[in-house]
PDB file of C-alpha atoms and ligand atoms in Angstrom:
ATOM      1  CA  MET A1147       5.495  -8.647  15.330  1.00 92.00           C
ATOM      2  CA  ILE A1148       3.278  -7.422  12.497  1.00 96.00           C
ATOM      3  CA  ILE A1149       2.621  -3.647  12.556  1.00 97.00           C
ATOM      4  CA  ALA A1150      -0.286  -3.140  10.049  1.00 98.00           C
ATOM      5  CA  ILE A1151      -0.819   0.614   8.499  1.00 97.00           C
ATOM      6  CA  ASP A1152      -3.962   1.279   6.448  1.00 97.00           C
ATOM      7  CA  GLY A1153      -5.391   4.141   4.922  1.00 95.00           C
ATOM      8  CA  PRO A1154      -6.344   5.778   1.770  1.00 93.00           C
ATOM      9  CA  ALA A1155      -4.095   6.962  -0.936  1.00 86.00           C
ATOM     10  CA  ALA A1156      -1.206   9.594  -0.315  1.00 86.00           C
ATOM     11  CA  ALA A1157      -1.964  10.201   3.322  1.00 91.00           C
ATOM     12  CA  GLY A1158       1.606   9.337   4.240  1.00 87.00           C
ATOM     13  CA  LYS A1159       1.316   5.713   5.099  1.00 91.00           C
ATOM     14  CA  SER A1160       4.436   4.762   2.803  1.00 90.00           C
ATOM     15  CA  THR A1161       7.090   7.408   3.776  1.00 90.00           C
ATOM     16  CA  SER A1162       6.155   6.625   7.436  1.00 93.00           C
ATOM     17  CA  ALA A1163       5.851   2.903   7.135  1.00 95.00           C
ATOM     18  CA  LYS A1164       9.500   2.853   5.422  1.00 94.00           C
ATOM     19  CA  LEU A1165      10.762   4.860   7.990  1.00 95.00           C
ATOM     20  CA  LEU A1166       8.986   3.136  11.083  1.00 96.00           C
ATOM     21  CA  ALA A1167      10.321  -0.116   9.667  1.00 95.00           C
ATOM     22  CA  GLU A1168      13.782   1.385   9.439  1.00 94.00           C
ATOM     23  CA  ARG A1169      13.851   2.451  12.856  1.00 94.00           C
ATOM     24  CA  LEU A1170      12.734  -0.662  14.389  1.00 94.00           C
ATOM     25  CA  ASN A1171      14.571  -2.768  11.927  1.00 94.00           C
ATOM     26  CA  PHE A1172      11.602  -4.338  10.549  1.00 94.00           C
ATOM     27  CA  LEU A1173      10.993  -5.722   7.040  1.00 94.00           C
ATOM     28  CA  TYR A1174       9.040  -3.065   5.026  1.00 95.00           C
ATOM     29  CA  LEU A1175       6.079  -4.569   2.852  1.00 96.00           C
ATOM     30  CA  ASP A1176       4.433  -2.174   0.373  1.00 96.00           C
ATOM     31  CA  THR A1177       1.508  -3.921  -0.469  1.00 97.00           C
ATOM     32  CA  GLY A1178       0.017  -1.133  -2.685  1.00 95.00           C
ATOM     33  CA  ALA A1179       3.166  -1.585  -4.811  1.00 96.00           C
ATOM     34  CA  MET A1180       2.331  -5.278  -5.149  1.00 97.00           C
ATOM     35  CA  TYR A1181      -0.864  -4.491  -6.844  1.00 97.00           C
ATOM     36  CA  ARG A1182       0.817  -1.978  -8.894  1.00 97.00           C
ATOM     37  CA  CYS A1183       3.119  -4.677 -10.012  1.00 98.00           C
ATOM     38  CA  ILE A1184       0.304  -6.613 -11.046  1.00 98.00           C
ATOM     39  CA  ALA A1185      -1.465  -3.910 -12.682  1.00 98.00           C
ATOM     40  CA  LEU A1186       1.347  -2.992 -14.880  1.00 98.00           C
ATOM     41  CA  SER A1187       1.863  -6.590 -15.933  1.00 97.00           C
ATOM     42  CA  VAL A1188      -2.312  -6.779 -16.783  1.00 97.00           C
ATOM     43  CA  LEU A1189      -1.704  -3.713 -18.828  1.00 97.00           C
ATOM     44  CA  GLU A1190       1.633  -4.701 -20.488  1.00 96.00           C
ATOM     45  CA  HIS A1191      -0.097  -8.257 -21.497  1.00 96.00           C
ATOM     46  CA  LYS A1192      -3.395  -6.529 -22.390  1.00 97.00           C
ATOM     47  CA  ILE A1193      -5.227  -9.169 -20.419  1.00 97.00           C
ATOM     48  CA  ASP A1194      -9.094  -8.884 -20.121  1.00 97.00           C
ATOM     49  CA  ILE A1195      -9.598  -9.080 -16.111  1.00 96.00           C
ATOM     50  CA  TYR A1196     -12.975  -9.829 -16.664  1.00 96.00           C
ATOM     51  CA  ASP A1197     -12.137 -12.939 -18.507  1.00 97.00           C
ATOM     52  CA  GLU A1198     -12.026 -15.612 -16.077  1.00 95.00           C
ATOM     53  CA  LEU A1199      -9.871 -18.075 -17.961  1.00 96.00           C
ATOM     54  CA  SER A1200      -7.165 -15.715 -19.426  1.00 96.00           C
ATOM     55  CA  LEU A1201      -6.838 -14.233 -15.744  1.00 97.00           C
ATOM     56  CA  LYS A1202      -6.425 -17.602 -14.138  1.00 96.00           C
ATOM     57  CA  ASP A1203      -3.541 -18.164 -16.927  1.00 97.00           C
ATOM     58  CA  PHE A1204      -2.285 -14.846 -16.320  1.00 97.00           C
ATOM     59  CA  ILE A1205      -2.134 -15.137 -12.599  1.00 97.00           C
ATOM     60  CA  SER A1206      -0.392 -18.822 -12.680  1.00 96.00           C
ATOM     61  CA  SER A1207       2.494 -17.249 -15.063  1.00 95.00           C
ATOM     62  CA  PHE A1208       3.012 -14.016 -12.897  1.00 96.00           C
ATOM     63  CA  LYS A1209       6.055 -14.284 -10.764  1.00 96.00           C
ATOM     64  CA  LEU A1210       6.729 -11.487  -8.238  1.00 97.00           C
ATOM     65  CA  GLU A1211       9.911 -11.229  -6.013  1.00 95.00           C
ATOM     66  CA  LEU A1212      11.004  -8.730  -3.268  1.00 93.00           C
ATOM     67  CA  LYS A1213      14.494  -7.888  -3.056  1.00 92.00           C
ATOM     68  CA  THR A1214      16.224  -5.347  -0.912  1.00 86.00           C
ATOM     69  CA  VAL A1215      18.682  -3.475  -2.852  1.00 85.00           C
ATOM     70  CA  GLU A1216      20.825  -0.698  -0.976  1.00 83.00           C
ATOM     71  CA  GLY A1217      18.575  -0.869   1.994  1.00 79.00           C
ATOM     72  CA  SER A1218      15.244  -0.106  -0.424  1.00 84.00           C
ATOM     73  CA  PRO A1219      12.590  -2.772  -1.387  1.00 88.00           C
ATOM     74  CA  ASP A1220      12.691  -3.373  -5.137  1.00 94.00           C
ATOM     75  CA  PHE A1221       9.905  -5.467  -6.505  1.00 96.00           C
ATOM     76  CA  LEU A1222      10.715  -7.749  -9.744  1.00 97.00           C
ATOM     77  CA  VAL A1223       8.014  -8.990 -11.969  1.00 97.00           C
ATOM     78  CA  ASN A1224       9.055 -12.234 -13.940  1.00 94.00           C
ATOM     79  CA  GLY A1225      12.699 -11.224 -13.109  1.00 94.00           C
ATOM     80  CA  SER A1226      12.677  -7.400 -13.963  1.00 95.00           C
ATOM     81  CA  SER A1227      12.882  -4.375 -11.684  1.00 96.00           C
ATOM     82  CA  VAL A1228       9.733  -2.494 -12.044  1.00 96.00           C
ATOM     83  CA  SER A1229       9.782  -0.329  -8.977  1.00 92.00           C
ATOM     84  CA  LYS A1230      10.095   3.131 -10.990  1.00 90.00           C
ATOM     85  CA  LYS A1231       7.489   1.813 -13.758  1.00 93.00           C
ATOM     86  CA  ILE A1232       4.692   1.407 -11.244  1.00 95.00           C
ATOM     87  CA  ARG A1233       4.486   4.613  -9.937  1.00 89.00           C
ATOM     88  CA  THR A1234       3.482   6.433 -13.025  1.00 87.00           C
ATOM     89  CA  THR A1235       0.072   8.296 -13.184  1.00 84.00           C
ATOM     90  CA  SER A1236      -1.218   5.907 -15.940  1.00 89.00           C
ATOM     91  CA  ILE A1237      -0.692   2.832 -13.528  1.00 93.00           C
ATOM     92  CA  SER A1238      -2.397   4.994 -10.513  1.00 86.00           C
ATOM     93  CA  LYS A1239      -5.242   5.242 -12.764  1.00 86.00           C
ATOM     94  CA  LYS A1240      -5.952   1.501 -13.639  1.00 93.00           C
ATOM     95  CA  VAL A1241      -4.595  -0.016 -10.294  1.00 93.00           C
ATOM     96  CA  SER A1242      -7.972   0.468  -8.527  1.00 89.00           C
ATOM     97  CA  GLU A1243      -9.849  -1.187 -10.790  1.00 92.00           C
ATOM     98  CA  ILE A1244      -7.560  -4.349 -11.273  1.00 96.00           C
ATOM     99  CA  SER A1245      -7.068  -4.610  -7.342  1.00 94.00           C
ATOM    100  CA  ALA A1246     -10.905  -4.981  -6.857  1.00 92.00           C
ATOM    101  CA  ILE A1247     -11.000  -8.208  -8.824  1.00 95.00           C
ATOM    102  CA  PRO A1248     -11.337 -11.073  -6.290  1.00 95.00           C
ATOM    103  CA  ALA A1249      -9.168 -13.620  -7.872  1.00 96.00           C
ATOM    104  CA  ILE A1250      -6.181 -10.869  -8.023  1.00 97.00           C
ATOM    105  CA  ARG A1251      -6.827 -10.207  -4.341  1.00 96.00           C
ATOM    106  CA  GLU A1252      -6.877 -13.695  -3.189  1.00 96.00           C
ATOM    107  CA  TYR A1253      -3.617 -14.444  -4.902  1.00 97.00           C
ATOM    108  CA  MET A1254      -2.007 -11.264  -3.387  1.00 97.00           C
ATOM    109  CA  VAL A1255      -3.084 -11.671   0.045  1.00 97.00           C
ATOM    110  CA  SER A1256      -1.561 -15.321  -0.007  1.00 96.00           C
ATOM    111  CA  LEU A1257       1.734 -13.745  -1.566  1.00 96.00           C
ATOM    112  CA  GLN A1258       1.725 -10.888   1.222  1.00 97.00           C
ATOM    113  CA  ARG A1259       1.463 -13.353   4.196  1.00 97.00           C
ATOM    114  CA  SER A1260       4.075 -15.355   2.729  1.00 95.00           C
ATOM    115  CA  PHE A1261       6.527 -12.366   2.355  1.00 94.00           C
ATOM    116  CA  ALA A1262       5.955 -11.443   6.120  1.00 93.00           C
ATOM    117  CA  LYS A1263       5.969 -15.005   7.293  1.00 90.00           C
ATOM    118  CA  ASN A1264       8.141 -15.606  10.376  1.00 88.00           C
ATOM    119  CA  SER A1265       9.449 -11.713  10.488  1.00 90.00           C
ATOM    120  CA  ASN A1266       9.106  -8.681  12.028  1.00 95.00           C
ATOM    121  CA  CYS A1267       7.266  -6.562   9.578  1.00 96.00           C
ATOM    122  CA  VAL A1268       5.798  -3.196   8.912  1.00 97.00           C
ATOM    123  CA  VAL A1269       2.966  -4.064   6.334  1.00 97.00           C
ATOM    124  CA  GLU A1270       1.148  -1.069   4.639  1.00 97.00           C
ATOM    125  CA  GLY A1271      -2.089  -1.254   2.296  1.00 95.00           C
ATOM    126  CA  ARG A1272      -5.907  -0.772   2.531  1.00 93.00           C
ATOM    127  CA  ASP A1273      -7.173  -4.230   4.063  1.00 95.00           C
ATOM    128  CA  ILE A1274      -4.023  -5.203   6.316  1.00 97.00           C
ATOM    129  CA  GLY A1275      -5.580  -4.585   9.469  1.00 97.00           C
ATOM    130  CA  THR A1276      -8.958  -6.115   8.504  1.00 96.00           C
ATOM    131  CA  VAL A1277      -8.243  -8.915   6.129  1.00 96.00           C
ATOM    132  CA  VAL A1278      -4.305  -9.872   5.786  1.00 97.00           C
ATOM    133  CA  PHE A1279      -3.347  -9.786   9.043  1.00 97.00           C
ATOM    134  CA  PRO A1280      -6.294  -9.195  11.475  1.00 97.00           C
ATOM    135  CA  GLU A1281      -4.173 -10.407  14.330  1.00 96.00           C
ATOM    136  CA  ALA A1282      -1.476  -7.771  13.880  1.00 96.00           C
ATOM    137  CA  GLU A1283      -0.245  -6.625  17.123  1.00 95.00           C
ATOM    138  CA  ILE A1284      -0.435  -2.836  16.199  1.00 96.00           C
ATOM    139  CA  LYS A1285      -2.770  -1.402  13.655  1.00 97.00           C
ATOM    140  CA  PHE A1286      -2.751   2.152  12.406  1.00 97.00           C
ATOM    141  CA  PHE A1287      -5.046   3.784  10.289  1.00 97.00           C
ATOM    142  CA  ILE A1288      -3.655   6.975   8.409  1.00 96.00           C
ATOM    143  CA  ILE A1289      -5.583   9.968   7.036  1.00 95.00           C
ATOM    144  CA  ALA A1290      -5.297  13.175   6.008  1.00 95.00           C
ATOM    145  CA  SER A1291      -7.388  16.083   4.262  1.00 96.00           C
ATOM    146  CA  VAL A1292      -7.811  15.657   0.149  1.00 96.00           C
ATOM    147  CA  GLU A1293      -6.002  18.928  -0.289  1.00 96.00           C
ATOM    148  CA  VAL A1294      -2.681  17.969   1.687  1.00 95.00           C
ATOM    149  CA  ARG A1295      -2.732  14.589  -0.210  1.00 95.00           C
ATOM    150  CA  ALA A1296      -2.955  15.902  -3.519  1.00 95.00           C
ATOM    151  CA  GLN A1297       0.089  18.414  -2.646  1.00 94.00           C
ATOM    152  CA  ARG A1298       2.333  15.541  -1.432  1.00 91.00           C
ATOM    153  CA  ARG A1299       1.260  13.562  -4.559  1.00 89.00           C
ATOM    154  CA  LYS A1300       2.151  16.432  -6.647  1.00 92.00           C
ATOM    155  CA  LEU A1301       5.598  16.847  -5.138  1.00 90.00           C
ATOM    156  CA  GLU A1302       6.133  13.113  -5.206  1.00 86.00           C
ATOM    157  CA  LEU A1303       5.440  13.313  -9.183  1.00 86.00           C
ATOM    158  CA  GLN A1304       7.606  16.187  -9.690  1.00 89.00           C
ATOM    159  CA  ASN A1305      10.495  14.348  -8.356  1.00 87.00           C
ATOM    160  CA  MET A1306      10.109  11.602 -11.017  1.00 82.00           C
ATOM    161  CA  GLY A1307       9.586  14.396 -13.759  1.00 87.00           C
ATOM    162  CA  GLU A1308       5.818  14.151 -14.074  1.00 84.00           C
ATOM    163  CA  LYS A1309       4.070  17.310 -14.090  1.00 88.00           C
ATOM    164  CA  ILE A1310       0.115  17.383 -13.242  1.00 89.00           C
ATOM    165  CA  SER A1311      -2.085  19.877 -12.019  1.00 94.00           C
ATOM    166  CA  LEU A1312      -3.449  19.986  -8.332  1.00 94.00           C
ATOM    167  CA  LYS A1313      -7.067  19.972  -9.409  1.00 95.00           C
ATOM    168  CA  LYS A1314      -6.414  16.925 -11.597  1.00 93.00           C
ATOM    169  CA  LEU A1315      -4.681  15.002  -8.667  1.00 93.00           C
ATOM    170  CA  ARG A1316      -7.635  15.843  -6.339  1.00 94.00           C
ATOM    171  CA  GLN A1317      -9.806  14.383  -8.759  1.00 93.00           C
ATOM    172  CA  ASP A1318      -7.710  11.217  -9.019  1.00 90.00           C
ATOM    173  CA  ILE A1319      -7.598  10.828  -5.435  1.00 92.00           C
ATOM    174  CA  LYS A1320     -11.261  11.261  -4.750  1.00 92.00           C
ATOM    175  CA  ALA A1321     -12.054   8.668  -7.519  1.00 90.00           C
ATOM    176  CA  ARG A1322      -9.525   6.157  -6.013  1.00 86.00           C
ATOM    177  CA  ASP A1323     -11.039   6.767  -2.301  1.00 89.00           C
ATOM    178  CA  LYS A1324     -14.445   6.066  -3.828  1.00 89.00           C
ATOM    179  CA  TYR A1325     -13.244   2.943  -5.757  1.00 85.00           C
ATOM    180  CA  ASP A1326     -11.274   1.624  -2.694  1.00 85.00           C
ATOM    181  CA  SER A1327     -13.702   2.135  -0.077  1.00 89.00           C
ATOM    182  CA  GLU A1328     -17.047   1.051  -2.028  1.00 90.00           C
ATOM    183  CA  ARG A1329     -15.698  -2.042  -3.556  1.00 83.00           C
ATOM    184  CA  SER A1330     -17.390  -5.275  -2.336  1.00 85.00           C
ATOM    185  CA  HIS A1331     -14.306  -7.429  -1.727  1.00 84.00           C
ATOM    186  CA  SER A1332     -12.250  -6.102   1.147  1.00 84.00           C
ATOM    187  CA  PRO A1333     -12.678  -2.312   0.927  1.00 87.00           C
ATOM    188  CA  LEU A1334     -10.501   0.213   2.470  1.00 90.00           C
ATOM    189  CA  LYS A1335     -11.952   0.404   6.067  1.00 91.00           C
ATOM    190  CA  LYS A1336     -10.454   1.057   9.600  1.00 95.00           C
ATOM    191  CA  ALA A1337     -10.063  -2.087  11.618  1.00 95.00           C
ATOM    192  CA  ILE A1338     -12.068  -1.735  15.117  1.00 94.00           C
ATOM    193  CA  ASN A1339      -8.834  -2.017  17.189  1.00 95.00           C
ATOM    194  CA  ALA A1340      -6.784   0.643  14.830  1.00 97.00           C
ATOM    195  CA  ILE A1341      -5.269   3.664  16.203  1.00 96.00           C
ATOM    196  CA  GLN A1342      -6.272   6.718  13.578  1.00 96.00           C
ATOM    197  CA  ILE A1343      -3.689   9.267  13.059  1.00 95.00           C
ATOM    198  CA  ASP A1344      -4.585  12.546  10.734  1.00 95.00           C
ATOM    199  CA  THR A1345      -1.374  13.464   9.435  1.00 94.00           C
ATOM    200  CA  THR A1346      -2.835  16.652   7.724  1.00 95.00           C
ATOM    201  CA  LYS A1347      -0.901  19.027   9.844  1.00 95.00           C
ATOM    202  CA  MET A1348       2.014  16.550  10.816  1.00 93.00           C
ATOM    203  CA  ASN A1349       5.447  16.591   9.328  1.00 91.00           C
ATOM    204  CA  ILE A1350       6.911  12.952   8.662  1.00 91.00           C
ATOM    205  CA  ASN A1351       9.354  13.156  11.722  1.00 93.00           C
ATOM    206  CA  GLU A1352       6.085  13.707  13.788  1.00 95.00           C
ATOM    207  CA  GLN A1353       4.164  10.975  12.298  1.00 94.00           C
ATOM    208  CA  VAL A1354       6.959   8.594  12.594  1.00 96.00           C
ATOM    209  CA  ASN A1355       7.583   9.601  16.255  1.00 96.00           C
ATOM    210  CA  HIS A1356       4.191   9.269  17.161  1.00 95.00           C
ATOM    211  CA  MET A1357       3.902   5.763  15.782  1.00 96.00           C
ATOM    212  CA  ILE A1358       6.980   4.782  17.588  1.00 96.00           C
ATOM    213  CA  SER A1359       5.402   5.945  21.133  1.00 95.00           C
ATOM    214  CA  HIS A1360       2.660   3.584  20.375  1.00 94.00           C
ATOM    215  CA  VAL A1361       5.044   0.697  19.548  1.00 94.00           C
ATOM    216  CA  ASN A1362       6.821   1.329  22.659  1.00 92.00           C
ATOM    217  CA  LEU A1363       3.793   1.390  24.608  1.00 89.00           C
ATOM    218  CA  LYS A1364       2.663  -1.848  23.241  1.00 84.00           C
ATOM    219  CA  LYS A1365       6.199  -3.355  23.998  1.00 79.00           C
ATOM    220  CA  ILE A1366       5.681  -2.148  27.661  1.00 79.00           C
ATOM    221  CA  GLY A1367       2.351  -3.631  27.963  1.00 76.00           C
ATOM    222  CA  LYS A1368       3.627  -6.996  26.558  1.00 75.00           C
ATOM    223  CA  ASN A1369       6.428  -6.956  28.959  1.00 74.00           C
ATOM    224  CA  ASN A1370       4.089  -6.439  32.006  1.00 76.00           C
ATOM    225  CA  LYS A1371       1.954  -9.012  31.194  1.00 70.00           C
TER     226      LYS A1371
HETATM  227  O1   DC B 661      -0.722   2.172  -1.775  1.00 73.85           O
HETATM  228  P1   DC B 661      -1.031   2.874  -3.522  1.00 73.85           P
HETATM  229  O2   DC B 661      -1.553   4.083  -3.787  1.00 73.85           O
HETATM  230  O3   DC B 661       0.308   2.330  -3.941  1.00 73.85           O
HETATM  231  O4   DC B 661      -2.102   1.495  -3.648  1.00 73.85           O
HETATM  232  C1   DC B 661      -2.436   1.280  -4.970  1.00 73.85           C
HETATM  233  C2   DC B 661      -3.836   0.595  -5.384  1.00 73.85           C
HETATM  234  O5   DC B 661      -3.646  -0.742  -5.012  1.00 73.85           O
HETATM  235  C3   DC B 661      -4.793   1.443  -4.405  1.00 73.85           C
HETATM  236  O6   DC B 661      -5.618   2.268  -5.099  1.00 73.85           O
HETATM  237  C4   DC B 661      -5.670   0.309  -3.790  1.00 73.85           C
HETATM  238  C5   DC B 661      -4.794  -0.983  -4.022  1.00 73.85           C
HETATM  239  N1   DC B 661      -4.516  -1.472  -2.819  1.00 73.85           N
HETATM  240  C6   DC B 661      -5.615  -2.338  -2.257  1.00 73.85           C
HETATM  241  O7   DC B 661      -6.488  -2.713  -2.771  1.00 73.85           O
HETATM  242  N2   DC B 661      -4.861  -3.311  -1.141  1.00 73.85           N
HETATM  243  C7   DC B 661      -4.094  -2.846  -0.651  1.00 73.85           C
HETATM  244  N3   DC B 661      -3.671  -3.743   0.614  1.00 73.85           N
HETATM  245  C8   DC B 661      -2.789  -2.181  -1.153  1.00 73.85           C
HETATM  246  C9   DC B 661      -3.388  -1.355  -2.261  1.00 73.85           C
END
């Protein structure tokens, strides 16, 4: 079974997707982290993403692996763990532009399908229910107000030792929403059959319980067929 979770930045997708996967004993695939990994590598190698040939060369030498370390997913780029490095604000700022490049998306979508192949998986991103797994059994679309999303991001960054004002975070989030929803290649958009959940006034337990209730309903429906 594939459970697709899409929605804008910092709406609560990652935390709820991870907990949902743990509770269901499913694999958890964070596709935003995958785009962050390739963005990090693009920046480190100073690749011109608008130069088709050098981008092609770069993609053919880029190796991304997903491992589980002490119950948490860990991404390795060309053999080195990058899970911490990909969360900095400098990556958050560049990742939308880099992830909008069609050759990068095509490569990532094929990797995402291979990572989730033959397993029960909670897959989280922007285009999972619409493009990557349009046939997913359950699709959630998670939203929250910009204010609440900025506050959540601030806490997350504080825990990593980064200080940034709420005003700046609100601006960054709005800019990323605009970029992610207006790009021409697989933009952020709710799948017609997705269940929308507004997490503005929900805590994480309420979010996950709400999602589990939908999963259980789906399972009951399947068993009654
Ligand atoms: O979920 P996140 O903030 O870690 O995602 C980082 C960026 O990756 C986000 O700005 C848009 C992009 N992304 C995407 O284009 N498609 C996905 N399936 C997941 C993320």
